[in-house]
CSV table of C-alpha atoms in Angstrom, one decimal:
chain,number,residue,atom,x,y,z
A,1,UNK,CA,21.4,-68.7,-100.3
A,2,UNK,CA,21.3,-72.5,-100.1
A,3,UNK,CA,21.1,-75.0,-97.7
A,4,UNK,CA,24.9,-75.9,-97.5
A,5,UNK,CA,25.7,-72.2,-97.5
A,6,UNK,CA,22.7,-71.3,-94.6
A,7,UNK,CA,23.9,-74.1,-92.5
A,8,UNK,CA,27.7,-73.2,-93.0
A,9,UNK,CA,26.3,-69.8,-91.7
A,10,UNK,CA,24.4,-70.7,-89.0
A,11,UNK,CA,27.6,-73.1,-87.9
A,12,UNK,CA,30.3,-70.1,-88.1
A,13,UNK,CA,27.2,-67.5,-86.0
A,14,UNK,CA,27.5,-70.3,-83.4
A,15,UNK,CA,31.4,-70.7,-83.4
A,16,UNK,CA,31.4,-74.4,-84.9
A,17,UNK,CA,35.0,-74.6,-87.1
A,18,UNK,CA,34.5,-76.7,-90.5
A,19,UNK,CA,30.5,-76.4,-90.3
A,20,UNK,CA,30.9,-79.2,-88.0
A,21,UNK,CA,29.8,-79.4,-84.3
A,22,UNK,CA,32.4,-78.2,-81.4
A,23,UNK,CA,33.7,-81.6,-80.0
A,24,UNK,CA,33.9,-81.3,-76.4
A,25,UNK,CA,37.6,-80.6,-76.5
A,26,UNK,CA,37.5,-77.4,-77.9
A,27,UNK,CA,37.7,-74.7,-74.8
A,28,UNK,CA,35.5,-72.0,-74.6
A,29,UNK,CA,37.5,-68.7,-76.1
A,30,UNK,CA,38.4,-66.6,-72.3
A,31,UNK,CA,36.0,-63.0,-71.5
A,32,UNK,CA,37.1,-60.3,-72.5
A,33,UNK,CA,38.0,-57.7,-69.8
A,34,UNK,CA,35.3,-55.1,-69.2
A,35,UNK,CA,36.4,-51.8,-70.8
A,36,UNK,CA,36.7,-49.2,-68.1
A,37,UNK,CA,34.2,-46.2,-68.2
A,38,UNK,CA,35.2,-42.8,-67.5
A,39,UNK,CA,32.6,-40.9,-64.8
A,40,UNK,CA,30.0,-39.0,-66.4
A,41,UNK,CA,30.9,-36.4,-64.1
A,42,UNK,CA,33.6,-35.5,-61.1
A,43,UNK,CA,33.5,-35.3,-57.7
A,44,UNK,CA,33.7,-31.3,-57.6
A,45,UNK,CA,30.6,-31.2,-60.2
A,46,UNK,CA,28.3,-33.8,-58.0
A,47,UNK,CA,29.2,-31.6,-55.2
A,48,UNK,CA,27.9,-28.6,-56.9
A,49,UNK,CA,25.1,-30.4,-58.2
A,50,UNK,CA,24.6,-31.7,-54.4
A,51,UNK,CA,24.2,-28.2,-53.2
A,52,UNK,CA,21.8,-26.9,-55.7
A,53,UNK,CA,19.4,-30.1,-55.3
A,54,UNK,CA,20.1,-29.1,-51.1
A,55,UNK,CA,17.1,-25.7,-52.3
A,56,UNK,CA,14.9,-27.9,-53.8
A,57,UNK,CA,11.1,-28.1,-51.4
A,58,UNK,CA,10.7,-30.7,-49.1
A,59,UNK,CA,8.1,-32.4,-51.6
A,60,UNK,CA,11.0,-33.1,-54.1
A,61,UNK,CA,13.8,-35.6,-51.9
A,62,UNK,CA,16.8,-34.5,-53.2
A,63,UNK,CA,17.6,-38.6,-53.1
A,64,UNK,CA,15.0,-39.3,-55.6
A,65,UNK,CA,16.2,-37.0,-58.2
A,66,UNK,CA,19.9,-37.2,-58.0
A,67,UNK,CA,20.3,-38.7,-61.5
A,68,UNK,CA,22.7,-38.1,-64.3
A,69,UNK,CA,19.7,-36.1,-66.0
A,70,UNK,CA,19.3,-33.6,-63.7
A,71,UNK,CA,22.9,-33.2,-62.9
A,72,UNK,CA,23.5,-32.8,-67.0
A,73,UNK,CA,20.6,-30.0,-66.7
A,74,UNK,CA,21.5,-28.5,-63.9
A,75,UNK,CA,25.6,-27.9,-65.0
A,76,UNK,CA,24.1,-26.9,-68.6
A,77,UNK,CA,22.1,-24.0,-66.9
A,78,UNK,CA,25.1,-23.1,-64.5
A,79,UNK,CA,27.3,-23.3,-68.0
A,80,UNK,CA,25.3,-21.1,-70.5
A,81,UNK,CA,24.0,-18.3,-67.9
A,82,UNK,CA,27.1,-18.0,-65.5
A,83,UNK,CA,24.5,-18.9,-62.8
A,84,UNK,CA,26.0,-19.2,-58.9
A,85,UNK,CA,24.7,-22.1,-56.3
A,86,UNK,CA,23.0,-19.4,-54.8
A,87,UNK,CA,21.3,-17.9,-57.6
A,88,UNK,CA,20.2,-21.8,-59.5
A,89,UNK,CA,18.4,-21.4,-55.6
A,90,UNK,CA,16.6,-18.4,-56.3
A,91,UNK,CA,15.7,-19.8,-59.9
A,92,UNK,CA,13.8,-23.1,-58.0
A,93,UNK,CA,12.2,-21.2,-55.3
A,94,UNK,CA,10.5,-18.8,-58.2
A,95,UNK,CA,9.8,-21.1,-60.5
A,96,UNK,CA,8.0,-23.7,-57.9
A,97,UNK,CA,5.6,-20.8,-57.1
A,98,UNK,CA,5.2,-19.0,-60.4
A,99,UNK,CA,4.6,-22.2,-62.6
A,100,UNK,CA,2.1,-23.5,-60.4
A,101,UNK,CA,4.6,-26.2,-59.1
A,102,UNK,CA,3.8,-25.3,-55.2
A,103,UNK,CA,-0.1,-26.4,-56.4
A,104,UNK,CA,0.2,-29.4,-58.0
A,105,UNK,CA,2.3,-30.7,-55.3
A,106,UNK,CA,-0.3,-29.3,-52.5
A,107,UNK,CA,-2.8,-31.6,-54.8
A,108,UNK,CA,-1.3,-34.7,-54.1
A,109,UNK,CA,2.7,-36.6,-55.0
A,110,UNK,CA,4.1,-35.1,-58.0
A,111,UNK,CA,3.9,-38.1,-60.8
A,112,UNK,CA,7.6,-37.4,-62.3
A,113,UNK,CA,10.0,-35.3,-60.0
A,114,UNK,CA,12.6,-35.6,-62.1
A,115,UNK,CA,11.0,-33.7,-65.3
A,116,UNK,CA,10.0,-31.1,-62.5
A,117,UNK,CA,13.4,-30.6,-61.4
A,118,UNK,CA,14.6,-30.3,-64.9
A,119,UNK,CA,11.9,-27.6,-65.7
A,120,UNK,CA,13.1,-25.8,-62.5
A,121,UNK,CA,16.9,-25.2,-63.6
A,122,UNK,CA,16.8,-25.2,-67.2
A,123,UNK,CA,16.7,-21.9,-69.2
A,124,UNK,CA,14.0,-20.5,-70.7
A,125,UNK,CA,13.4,-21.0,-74.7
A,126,UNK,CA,11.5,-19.3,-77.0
A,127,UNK,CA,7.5,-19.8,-76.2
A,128,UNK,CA,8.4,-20.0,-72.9
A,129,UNK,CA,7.2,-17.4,-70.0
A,130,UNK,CA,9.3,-14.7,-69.4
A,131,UNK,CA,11.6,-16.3,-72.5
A,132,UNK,CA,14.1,-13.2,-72.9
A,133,UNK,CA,17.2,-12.3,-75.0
A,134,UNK,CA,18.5,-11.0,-72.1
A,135,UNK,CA,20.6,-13.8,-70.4
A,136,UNK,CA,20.6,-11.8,-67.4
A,137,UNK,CA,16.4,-12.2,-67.1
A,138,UNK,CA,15.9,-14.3,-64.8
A,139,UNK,CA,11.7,-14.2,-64.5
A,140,UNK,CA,11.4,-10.9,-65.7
A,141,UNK,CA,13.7,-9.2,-63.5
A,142,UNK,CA,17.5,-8.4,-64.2
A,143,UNK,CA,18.9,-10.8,-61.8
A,144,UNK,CA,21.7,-8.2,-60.5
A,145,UNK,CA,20.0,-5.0,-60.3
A,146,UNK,CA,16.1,-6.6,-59.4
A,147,UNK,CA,14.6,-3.8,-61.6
A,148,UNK,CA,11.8,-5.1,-64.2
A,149,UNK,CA,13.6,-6.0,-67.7
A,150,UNK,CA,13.1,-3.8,-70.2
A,151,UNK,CA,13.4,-6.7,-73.1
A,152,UNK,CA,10.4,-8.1,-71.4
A,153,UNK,CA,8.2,-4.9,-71.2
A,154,UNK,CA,9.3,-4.1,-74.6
A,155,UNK,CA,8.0,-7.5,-75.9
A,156,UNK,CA,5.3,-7.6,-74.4
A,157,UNK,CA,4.2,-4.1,-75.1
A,158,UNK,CA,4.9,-4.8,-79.0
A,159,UNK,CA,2.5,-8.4,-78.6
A,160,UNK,CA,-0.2,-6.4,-77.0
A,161,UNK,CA,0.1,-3.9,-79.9
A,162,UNK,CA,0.1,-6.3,-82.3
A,163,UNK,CA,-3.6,-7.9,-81.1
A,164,UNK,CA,-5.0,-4.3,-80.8
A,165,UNK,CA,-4.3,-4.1,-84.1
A,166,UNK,CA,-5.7,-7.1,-85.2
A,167,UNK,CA,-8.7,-6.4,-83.2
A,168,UNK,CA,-9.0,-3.0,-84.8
A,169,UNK,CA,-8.8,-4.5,-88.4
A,170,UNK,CA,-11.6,-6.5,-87.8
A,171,UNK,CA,-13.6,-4.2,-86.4
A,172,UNK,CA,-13.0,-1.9,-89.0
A,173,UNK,CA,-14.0,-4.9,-92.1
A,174,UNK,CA,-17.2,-5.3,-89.4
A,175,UNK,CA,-18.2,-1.6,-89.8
A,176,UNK,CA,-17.6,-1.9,-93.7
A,177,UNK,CA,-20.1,-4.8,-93.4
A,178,UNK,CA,-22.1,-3.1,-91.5
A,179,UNK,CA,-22.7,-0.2,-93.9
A,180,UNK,CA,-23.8,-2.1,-96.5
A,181,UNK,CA,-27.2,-2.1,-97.4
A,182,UNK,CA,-29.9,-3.1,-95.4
A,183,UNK,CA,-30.9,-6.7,-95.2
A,184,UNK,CA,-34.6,-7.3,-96.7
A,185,UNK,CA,-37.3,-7.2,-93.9
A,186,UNK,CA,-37.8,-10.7,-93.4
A,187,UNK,CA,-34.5,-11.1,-92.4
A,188,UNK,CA,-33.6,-11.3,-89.1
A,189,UNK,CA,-31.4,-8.4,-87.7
A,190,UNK,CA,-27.9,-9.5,-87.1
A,191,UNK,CA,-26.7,-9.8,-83.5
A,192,UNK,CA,-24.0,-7.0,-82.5
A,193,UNK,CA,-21.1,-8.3,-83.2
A,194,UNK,CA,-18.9,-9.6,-79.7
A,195,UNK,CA,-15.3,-9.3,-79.5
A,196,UNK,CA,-14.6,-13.1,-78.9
A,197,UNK,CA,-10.8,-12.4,-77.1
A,198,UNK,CA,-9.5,-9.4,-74.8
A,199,UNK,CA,-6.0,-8.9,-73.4
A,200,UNK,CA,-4.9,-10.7,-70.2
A,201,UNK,CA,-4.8,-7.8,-67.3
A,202,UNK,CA,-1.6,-9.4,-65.7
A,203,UNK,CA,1.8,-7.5,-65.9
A,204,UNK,CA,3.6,-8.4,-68.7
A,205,UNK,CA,1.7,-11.2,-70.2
A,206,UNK,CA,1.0,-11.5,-73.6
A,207,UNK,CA,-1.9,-13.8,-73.4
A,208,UNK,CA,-5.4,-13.8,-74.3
A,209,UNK,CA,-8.6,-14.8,-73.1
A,210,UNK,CA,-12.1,-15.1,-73.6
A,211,UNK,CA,-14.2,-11.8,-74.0
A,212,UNK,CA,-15.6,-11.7,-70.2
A,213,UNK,CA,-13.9,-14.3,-68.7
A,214,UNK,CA,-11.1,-12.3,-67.0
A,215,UNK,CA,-9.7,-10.2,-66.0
A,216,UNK,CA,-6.3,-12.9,-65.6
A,217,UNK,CA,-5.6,-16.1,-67.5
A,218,UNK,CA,-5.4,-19.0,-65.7
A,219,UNK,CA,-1.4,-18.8,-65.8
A,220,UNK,CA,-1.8,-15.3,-64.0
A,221,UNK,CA,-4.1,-16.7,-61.8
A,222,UNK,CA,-2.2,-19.3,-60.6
A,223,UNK,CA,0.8,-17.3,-60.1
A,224,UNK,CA,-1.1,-14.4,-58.6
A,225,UNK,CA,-2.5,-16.9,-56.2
A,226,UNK,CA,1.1,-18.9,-55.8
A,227,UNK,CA,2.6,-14.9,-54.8
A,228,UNK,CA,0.0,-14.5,-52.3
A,229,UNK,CA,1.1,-18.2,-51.2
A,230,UNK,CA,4.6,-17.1,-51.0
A,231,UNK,CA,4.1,-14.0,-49.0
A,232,UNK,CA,2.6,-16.2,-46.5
A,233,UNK,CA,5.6,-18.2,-46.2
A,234,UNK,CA,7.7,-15.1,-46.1
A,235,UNK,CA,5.6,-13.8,-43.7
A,236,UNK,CA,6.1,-17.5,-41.4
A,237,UNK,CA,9.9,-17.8,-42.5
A,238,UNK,CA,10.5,-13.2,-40.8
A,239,UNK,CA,8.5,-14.8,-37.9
A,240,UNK,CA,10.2,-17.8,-37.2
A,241,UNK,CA,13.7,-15.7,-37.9
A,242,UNK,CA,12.7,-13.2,-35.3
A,243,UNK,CA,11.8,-15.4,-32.7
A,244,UNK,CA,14.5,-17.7,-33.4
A,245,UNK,CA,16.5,-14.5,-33.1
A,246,UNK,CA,14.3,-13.8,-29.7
A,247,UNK,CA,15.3,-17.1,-28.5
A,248,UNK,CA,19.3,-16.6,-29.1
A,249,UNK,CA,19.6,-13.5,-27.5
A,250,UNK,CA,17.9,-14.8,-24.4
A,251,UNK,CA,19.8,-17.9,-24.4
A,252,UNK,CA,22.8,-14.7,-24.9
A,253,UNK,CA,21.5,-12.8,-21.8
A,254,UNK,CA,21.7,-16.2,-20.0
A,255,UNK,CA,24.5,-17.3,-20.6
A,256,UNK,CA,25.8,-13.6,-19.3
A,257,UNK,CA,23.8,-13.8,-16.3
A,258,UNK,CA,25.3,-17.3,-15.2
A,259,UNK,CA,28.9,-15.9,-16.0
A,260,UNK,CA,28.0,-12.7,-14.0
A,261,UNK,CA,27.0,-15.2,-11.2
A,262,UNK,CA,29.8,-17.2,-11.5
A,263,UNK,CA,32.5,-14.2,-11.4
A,264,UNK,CA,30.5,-12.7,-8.2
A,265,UNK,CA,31.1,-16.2,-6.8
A,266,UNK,CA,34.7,-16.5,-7.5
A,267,UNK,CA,34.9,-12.6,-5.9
A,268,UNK,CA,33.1,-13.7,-2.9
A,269,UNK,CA,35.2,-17.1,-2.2
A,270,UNK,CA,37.9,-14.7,-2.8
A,271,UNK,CA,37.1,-12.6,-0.5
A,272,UNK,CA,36.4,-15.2,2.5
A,273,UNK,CA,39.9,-17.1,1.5
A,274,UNK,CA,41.4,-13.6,2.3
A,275,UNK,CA,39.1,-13.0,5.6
A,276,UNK,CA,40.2,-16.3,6.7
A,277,UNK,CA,44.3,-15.7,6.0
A,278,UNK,CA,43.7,-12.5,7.8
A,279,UNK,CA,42.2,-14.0,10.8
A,280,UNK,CA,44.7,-16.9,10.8
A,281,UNK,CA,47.4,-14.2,10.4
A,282,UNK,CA,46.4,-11.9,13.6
A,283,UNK,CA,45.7,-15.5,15.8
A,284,UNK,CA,49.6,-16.4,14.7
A,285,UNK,CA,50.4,-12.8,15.9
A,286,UNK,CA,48.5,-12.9,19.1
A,287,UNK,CA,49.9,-16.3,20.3
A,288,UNK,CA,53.8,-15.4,19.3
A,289,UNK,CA,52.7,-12.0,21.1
A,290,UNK,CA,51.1,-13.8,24.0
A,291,UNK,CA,54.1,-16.6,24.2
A,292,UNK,CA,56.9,-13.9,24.6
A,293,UNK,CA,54.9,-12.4,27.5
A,294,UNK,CA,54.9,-15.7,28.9
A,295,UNK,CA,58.9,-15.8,28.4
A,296,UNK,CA,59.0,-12.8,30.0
A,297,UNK,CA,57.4,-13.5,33.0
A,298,UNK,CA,58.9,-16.6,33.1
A,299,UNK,CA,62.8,-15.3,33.1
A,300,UNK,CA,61.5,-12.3,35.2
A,301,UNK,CA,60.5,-14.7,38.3
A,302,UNK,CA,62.9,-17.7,37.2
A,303,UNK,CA,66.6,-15.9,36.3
A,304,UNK,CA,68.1,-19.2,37.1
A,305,UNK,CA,66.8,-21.2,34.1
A,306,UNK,CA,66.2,-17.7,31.4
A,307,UNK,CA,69.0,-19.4,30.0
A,308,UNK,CA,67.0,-23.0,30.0
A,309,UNK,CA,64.1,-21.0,28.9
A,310,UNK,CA,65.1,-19.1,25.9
A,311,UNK,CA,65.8,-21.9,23.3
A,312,UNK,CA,62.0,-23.2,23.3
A,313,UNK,CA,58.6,-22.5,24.3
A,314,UNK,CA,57.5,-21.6,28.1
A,315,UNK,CA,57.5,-24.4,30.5
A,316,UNK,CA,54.0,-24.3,31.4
């Protein structure tokens, strides 16, 4: 490209007409209006997303993670499981114990709270723990009956199997080394042979570990240690239930004491109110009985005014 042709370029980039410069006349061409985005997602989907974030611990705001991310995640694992509120709950409060979440956090702040989240909702893949064809595994257990899944016990039977019989390959081409003929004298014996690996002792775990080092990986560990962690919350969660239940039925048997009280009040004001008419009544009785005695005596000595006498009270 030449020079004329560069600069004619460089010109037309910069919205000069002719290659020359814009004289001060020319008006700047008007904005154009701001396309208008559709929301990622609607009101009835934040609201769900709202109430699964509402199980999340105390050491995960649900403010600091409310992101389109996590939202995507958590719809996705709603979407492909058929997962309820309730049970995407269940899902974070097992997964913060059994993937050693509950520890870090007890450690100190957890650096990125919103990878955490996403690793609580999201479904297991392949190479995951407890990664099962069954979409209704939910960590091992068949999430409407709660028995053990048998896709899990199966697989990890058949991994187990699998190392045994590596294990017992080698030990058999160690044998056919071992029959060989003797090394010469000077020599040195060879050390007895070590199996370098063993099977992980946890349920269901198809790990292995270092010959001696067990009899848990350090993933069983941590979970073992994380149940033990959660029973102890359980434990503190029945107590504070019972006693909050303690505290609402004597707050119950109050409140019925203080109504018992008050309709034993009401009876006894009743009561009085109805001693009091009756003792107004008889004193009305005994002065009209004790006023038409009067009369009486009064016409009996005065027969000249009875007729004065009978249209109003006695005259003295």
């Amino acid at each position: 490209m030449d020079g004329v042709a560069f600069q004619a370029e460089v010109d037309r980039a910069a919205g000069v007409e002719g290659g020359s410069a814009a004289s001060g006349n020319t008006k700047p061409a008007p904005p154009k209006p701001a396309k208008s985005r559709k929301p990622r997602h609607t009101h009835e989907e934040l609201t769900i997303v709202d109430q699964v974030l509402a199980y999340l611990p105390p050491q995960i705001p649900a403010r600091e993670v409310r992101v389109p991310a996590v939202a995507d995640a958590i719809l996705a694992a709603m979407r492909e499981g058929g997962r309820s509120v309730e049970e995407m709950g269940g899902r974070i409060n097992a997964r913060w114990a059994d993937h050693g979440f509950a520890d870090k956090a007890a450690v100190g702040p957890l650096e990125k709270p919103i990878g955490v989240v996403i690793a609580l909702v999201r479904p297991l893949r392949r190479g995951d723990r407890y990664a099962c064809a069954d979409i209704h595994c939910e960590a091992g257990r068949n999430r409407y009956t709660d028995e053990l899944c048998r896709l899990c016990e199966v697989r990890a039977a058949d991994w187990k199997a699998a190392q045994q019989r590596k294990r017992a390959a080698a030990g058999g081409e160690r044998d056919r080394r071992d029959s060989a003929p003797a090394m010469p004298s000077q020599r040195a014996a060879e050390a007895p042979v070590r199996p370098l690996m063993e099977d992980c002792s946890g349920p269901y775990c198809t790990r292995s570990i270092p010959a001696g080092k067990g009899p848990l990986c350090g993933d069983c560990l941590e979970q073992q240690e994380a149940e033990v962690a959660s029973a102890a919350l359980a434990a503190q969660w029945e107590a504070d239930q019972a006693y909050a239940a303690e505290q609402a039925a004597a707050d119950t048997e109050l409140a019925a004491g203080l109504e018992r009280e008050a309709a034993e009040r009401a009876a006894l004001e009743e009561a009085e109110a109805e001693q009091r008419a009756a003792a107004e009544e008889e004193q009305r009785r005994k002065t009209a009985e004790e006023d038409a005695r009067l009369r009486a005596e009064f016409a009996r000595q005065h027969p000249e005014l009875a007729a004065f006498s009978s249209q109003g009270p006695a005259p003295f």
